[in-house]
Amino acid sequence: DIQMTQSPSSLSASVGDRVTITCRASQSISSYLNWYQQKPGKAPKLLIFAASSLQSGVPSGFSGSGSGTDFTLTISSLQPEDFATYYCQQSYRTPYTFGQGTKLEIK
Amino acid sequence: QVQLVQSGSELKKPGASVKVSCKASGYTFSSYAMNWVRQAPGQGLEWMGWINTNTGNPTYAQGFTGRFVFSLDTSVSTAFLQISSLKAEDTAVYYCARAYYDSSGYSFDPWGQGTLVTVSS
């Protein structure tokens, strides 16, 4: 199975900060990488697909980059509604594994 | 709009069975596979597998074989997850999520709202 490792596991930041979350795959997955946002008690929501494509309706402050084994999710200016847990997921090969999550908290 | 609506929370005793439903609307059900994802309390997301909604063929991830069964009722655009011989460690929120596919690969969108299954004596 392909292992996905996110860093950091948790992060404290302030409204207006620029934040970057990293995801590393245990082998090359080309650009088959998705990012999801999950708020407490809610289902995950697709933010970014194919490493860098913004899902319709997602604010432009979110961006993704990377290919191969190393990927990043960047939030350019944190808004209050962005405090949540973020997961990366590879869709290169089944099982479609997720990272362990990065919890973004208010400082 | 494209939507997945899941059945409500369940409280079951160890050894019992449970069947979770996921009703799709707003798109052609048989055109997209359906995934199932587990989230144990306070934990991350775990892909359980998926079912081809055109052929009914399921694929199970390791750790989800034997007691877990994916099925369909295409007449009502609904996917099902059945878990038998429930154990305390099956306590989790179970999500269905459409497998959206394009040239960039698969992504999971949308997701159902989740069904909490609690196993307790």
Short mmCIF file of C-alpha atoms in Angstrom, two decimals:
data_model
loop_
_atom_site.label_atom_id
_atom_site.label_comp_id
_atom_site.label_asym_id
_atom_site.label_seq_id
_atom_site.Cartn_x
_atom_site.Cartn_y
_atom_site.Cartn_z
CA ASP A 1 0.00 0.00 0.00
CA ILE A 2 1.06 3.61 -0.59
CA GLN A 3 1.64 5.44 2.69
CA MET A 4 0.76 9.12 2.94
CA THR A 5 2.45 11.23 5.59
CA GLN A 6 1.34 14.75 6.42
CA SER A 7 3.23 17.37 8.34
CA PRO A 8 2.66 18.94 10.67
CA SER A 9 -0.01 16.91 12.49
CA SER A 10 -1.28 20.10 14.08
CA LEU A 11 -0.72 23.77 13.51
CA SER A 12 -1.70 26.94 15.33
CA ALA A 13 -2.10 30.05 13.24
CA SER A 14 -3.88 33.39 13.21
CA VAL A 15 -6.46 34.89 10.89
CA GLY A 16 -4.62 36.39 7.93
CA ASP A 17 -1.61 34.06 8.17
CA ARG A 18 -0.27 32.15 5.19
CA VAL A 19 -0.18 28.43 5.96
CA THR A 20 1.39 25.47 4.18
CA ILE A 21 0.68 21.80 4.85
CA THR A 22 2.90 19.11 3.38
CA CYS A 23 2.01 15.61 2.22
CA ARG A 24 4.56 12.97 1.23
CA ALA A 25 3.82 9.70 -0.55
CA SER A 26 5.87 6.54 0.04
CA GLN A 27 6.29 6.16 -3.73
CA SER A 28 5.68 8.30 -6.77
CA ILE A 29 2.00 8.98 -7.41
CA SER A 30 2.43 11.43 -10.30
CA SER A 31 -0.25 14.09 -9.68
CA TYR A 32 -2.91 11.73 -8.33
CA LEU A 33 -3.31 13.65 -5.10
CA ASN A 34 -6.43 15.17 -3.56
CA TRP A 35 -6.95 17.46 -0.56
CA TYR A 36 -10.02 17.48 1.68
CA GLN A 37 -11.21 19.76 4.46
CA GLN A 38 -13.18 18.39 7.39
CA LYS A 39 -14.89 20.46 10.07
CA PRO A 40 -15.98 18.93 13.39
CA GLY A 41 -19.08 16.77 13.02
CA LYS A 42 -19.17 17.23 9.25
CA ALA A 43 -18.26 15.17 6.23
CA PRO A 44 -15.02 15.86 4.39
CA LYS A 45 -15.19 18.28 1.48
CA LEU A 46 -13.04 18.12 -1.65
CA LEU A 47 -10.80 21.19 -2.01
CA ILE A 48 -8.12 20.28 -4.54
CA PHE A 49 -7.91 17.40 -7.03
CA ALA A 50 -5.06 16.28 -9.27
CA ALA A 51 -2.59 18.02 -6.95
CA SER A 52 -3.33 21.56 -8.10
CA SER A 53 -6.86 21.85 -9.53
CA LEU A 54 -9.27 23.87 -7.41
CA GLN A 55 -12.67 22.24 -6.97
CA SER A 56 -15.58 24.38 -8.10
CA GLY A 57 -16.83 26.67 -5.37
CA VAL A 58 -13.65 26.52 -3.28
CA PRO A 59 -12.19 29.95 -2.47
CA SER A 60 -9.17 30.97 -4.51
CA GLY A 61 -7.12 31.38 -1.34
CA PHE A 62 -6.56 27.62 -1.42
CA SER A 63 -3.90 26.23 -3.74
CA GLY A 64 -2.08 22.96 -4.20
CA SER A 65 1.20 22.02 -5.80
CA GLY A 66 3.62 19.15 -6.24
CA SER A 67 4.07 15.93 -8.15
CA GLY A 68 5.82 12.63 -7.64
CA THR A 69 6.12 12.18 -3.87
CA ASP A 70 5.95 15.69 -2.39
CA PHE A 71 2.88 17.90 -2.29
CA THR A 72 1.73 21.05 -0.52
CA LEU A 73 -1.57 22.69 0.32
CA THR A 74 -1.33 26.44 0.86
CA ILE A 75 -3.89 28.79 2.32
CA SER A 76 -2.81 32.28 1.37
CA SER A 77 -4.66 34.23 4.07
CA LEU A 78 -6.44 32.29 6.79
CA GLN A 79 -10.10 33.05 7.30
CA PRO A 80 -12.05 32.07 10.44
CA GLU A 81 -13.92 29.38 8.50
CA ASP A 82 -10.65 27.72 7.43
CA PHE A 83 -9.89 26.31 10.87
CA ALA A 84 -10.47 22.60 10.32
CA THR A 85 -8.63 19.33 9.70
CA TYR A 86 -7.08 18.75 6.30
CA TYR A 87 -6.38 15.39 4.68
CA CYS A 88 -4.42 14.45 1.60
CA GLN A 89 -5.34 11.31 -0.35
CA GLN A 90 -3.65 9.46 -3.18
CA SER A 91 -5.77 8.17 -6.06
CA TYR A 92 -2.90 6.55 -7.95
CA ARG A 93 -3.62 3.01 -6.84
CA THR A 94 -6.05 1.19 -4.60
CA PRO A 95 -6.30 1.19 -1.64
CA TYR A 96 -6.84 4.95 -1.90
CA THR A 97 -4.99 5.91 1.25
CA PHE A 98 -5.31 9.14 3.23
CA GLY A 99 -2.76 11.05 5.24
CA GLN A 100 -3.28 11.11 9.00
CA GLY A 101 -4.62 14.67 8.89
CA THR A 102 -3.43 18.12 9.88
CA LYS A 103 -5.51 19.95 12.46
CA LEU A 104 -5.40 23.70 11.92
CA GLU A 105 -6.25 25.60 15.09
CA ILE A 106 -6.66 29.23 15.99
CA LYS A 107 -3.70 30.77 17.80
CA GLN B 1 -27.76 19.27 -7.09
CA VAL B 2 -25.58 16.20 -6.67
CA GLN B 3 -26.26 14.80 -3.22
CA LEU B 4 -25.76 11.71 -1.11
CA VAL B 5 -28.06 11.18 1.86
CA GLN B 6 -27.27 8.47 4.38
CA SER B 7 -29.44 6.68 6.90
CA GLY B 8 -29.50 7.68 10.55
CA SER B 9 -27.38 6.70 13.53
CA GLU B 10 -27.48 3.13 14.77
CA LEU B 11 -26.90 1.61 18.21
CA LYS B 12 -26.20 -2.10 18.06
CA LYS B 13 -25.09 -4.84 20.42
CA PRO B 14 -21.95 -6.85 19.78
CA GLY B 15 -22.63 -9.71 17.40
CA ALA B 16 -25.54 -7.97 15.68
CA SER B 17 -25.62 -6.68 12.09
CA VAL B 18 -26.24 -3.24 10.66
CA LYS B 19 -27.09 -1.96 7.17
CA VAL B 20 -26.29 1.62 6.24
CA SER B 21 -27.88 3.19 3.18
CA CYS B 22 -26.64 5.96 0.90
CA LYS B 23 -29.20 7.45 -1.52
CA ALA B 24 -27.87 9.38 -4.48
CA SER B 25 -29.64 12.13 -6.38
CA GLY B 26 -28.82 14.72 -9.00
CA TYR B 27 -26.77 12.50 -11.29
CA THR B 28 -26.84 9.16 -13.13
CA PHE B 29 -26.18 6.67 -10.34
CA SER B 30 -24.65 3.97 -12.51
CA SER B 31 -22.06 6.32 -14.02
CA TYR B 32 -19.88 6.64 -10.92
CA ALA B 33 -18.55 4.11 -8.43
CA MET B 34 -19.41 4.53 -4.75
CA ASN B 35 -16.78 4.51 -2.05
CA TRP B 36 -17.14 3.71 1.63
CA VAL B 37 -14.88 5.41 4.19
CA ARG B 38 -14.62 4.77 7.93
CA GLN B 39 -13.70 7.29 10.60
CA ALA B 40 -13.26 5.90 14.10
CA PRO B 41 -13.81 8.33 17.00
CA GLY B 42 -11.11 11.00 17.00
CA GLN B 43 -9.26 9.28 14.16
CA GLY B 44 -8.55 9.86 10.48
CA LEU B 45 -10.16 8.62 7.30
CA GLU B 46 -9.82 5.02 6.14
CA TRP B 47 -10.87 3.82 2.71
CA MET B 48 -12.94 0.64 3.03
CA GLY B 49 -13.40 -0.01 -0.67
CA TRP B 50 -15.86 0.72 -3.42
CA ILE B 51 -18.56 -0.77 -5.57
CA ASN B 52 -18.98 -0.46 -9.31
CA THR B 53 -22.52 0.86 -9.62
CA ASN B 54 -22.76 -0.37 -13.20
CA THR B 55 -21.82 -4.02 -12.62
CA GLY B 56 -22.35 -4.31 -8.86
CA ASN B 57 -18.80 -5.61 -8.46
CA PRO B 58 -17.33 -4.64 -5.07
CA THR B 59 -13.68 -4.16 -4.13
CA TYR B 60 -12.74 -4.37 -0.46
CA ALA B 61 -9.63 -2.93 1.15
CA GLN B 62 -7.55 -5.14 3.38
CA GLY B 63 -9.16 -5.32 6.77
CA PHE B 64 -12.65 -4.99 5.36
CA THR B 65 -13.17 -8.46 3.98
CA GLY B 66 -15.52 -11.07 5.38
CA ARG B 67 -17.86 -9.09 7.64
CA PHE B 68 -18.34 -6.11 5.33
CA VAL B 69 -20.60 -6.23 2.27
CA PHE B 70 -21.29 -3.50 -0.29
CA SER B 71 -24.49 -3.77 -2.30
CA LEU B 72 -26.81 -1.71 -4.49
CA ASP B 73 -30.43 -1.12 -5.32
CA THR B 74 -30.10 0.68 -8.62
CA SER B 75 -33.89 1.09 -8.93
CA VAL B 76 -33.70 3.68 -6.14
CA SER B 77 -30.12 4.88 -6.71
CA THR B 78 -29.00 3.58 -3.34
CA ALA B 79 -25.82 1.94 -2.12
CA PHE B 80 -25.64 -0.11 1.05
CA LEU B 81 -22.97 -1.10 3.54
CA GLN B 82 -23.74 -4.11 5.71
CA ILE B 83 -21.55 -5.07 8.64
CA SER B 84 -22.15 -8.38 10.39
CA SER B 85 -20.90 -9.81 13.70
CA LEU B 86 -20.39 -6.29 15.01
CA LYS B 87 -17.55 -5.61 17.43
CA ALA B 88 -16.89 -2.65 19.70
CA GLU B 89 -14.06 -1.59 17.39
CA ASP B 90 -16.56 -1.14 14.53
CA THR B 91 -17.85 1.94 16.36
CA ALA B 92 -17.26 4.73 13.85
CA VAL B 93 -18.82 7.15 11.43
CA TYR B 94 -19.24 5.56 8.02
CA TYR B 95 -19.31 7.77 4.93
CA CYS B 96 -20.28 7.05 1.37
CA ALA B 97 -18.58 9.20 -1.27
CA ARG B 98 -18.99 9.27 -5.03
CA ALA B 99 -15.88 8.36 -7.02
CA TYR B 100 -15.67 11.21 -9.49
CA TYR B 101 -13.36 10.34 -12.36
CA ASP B 102 -11.76 12.43 -15.06
CA SER B 103 -8.40 12.42 -16.83
CA SER B 104 -6.80 13.53 -13.58
CA GLY B 105 -7.88 10.39 -11.75
CA TYR B 106 -10.40 9.79 -9.02
CA SER B 107 -11.58 12.18 -6.35
CA PHE B 108 -14.27 11.71 -3.77
CA ASP B 109 -17.08 14.19 -4.29
CA PRO B 110 -19.62 14.61 -2.88
CA TRP B 111 -19.76 12.80 0.45
CA GLY B 112 -22.76 11.67 2.39
CA GLN B 113 -23.33 13.27 5.77
CA GLY B 114 -22.07 10.19 7.59
CA THR B 115 -23.75 7.50 9.67
CA LEU B 116 -22.62 6.90 13.24
CA VAL B 117 -22.65 3.24 14.16
CA THR B 118 -22.17 2.58 17.87
CA VAL B 119 -21.55 -0.96 19.08
CA SER B 120 -22.10 -1.37 22.79
CA SER B 121 -23.63 -3.89 25.13
#
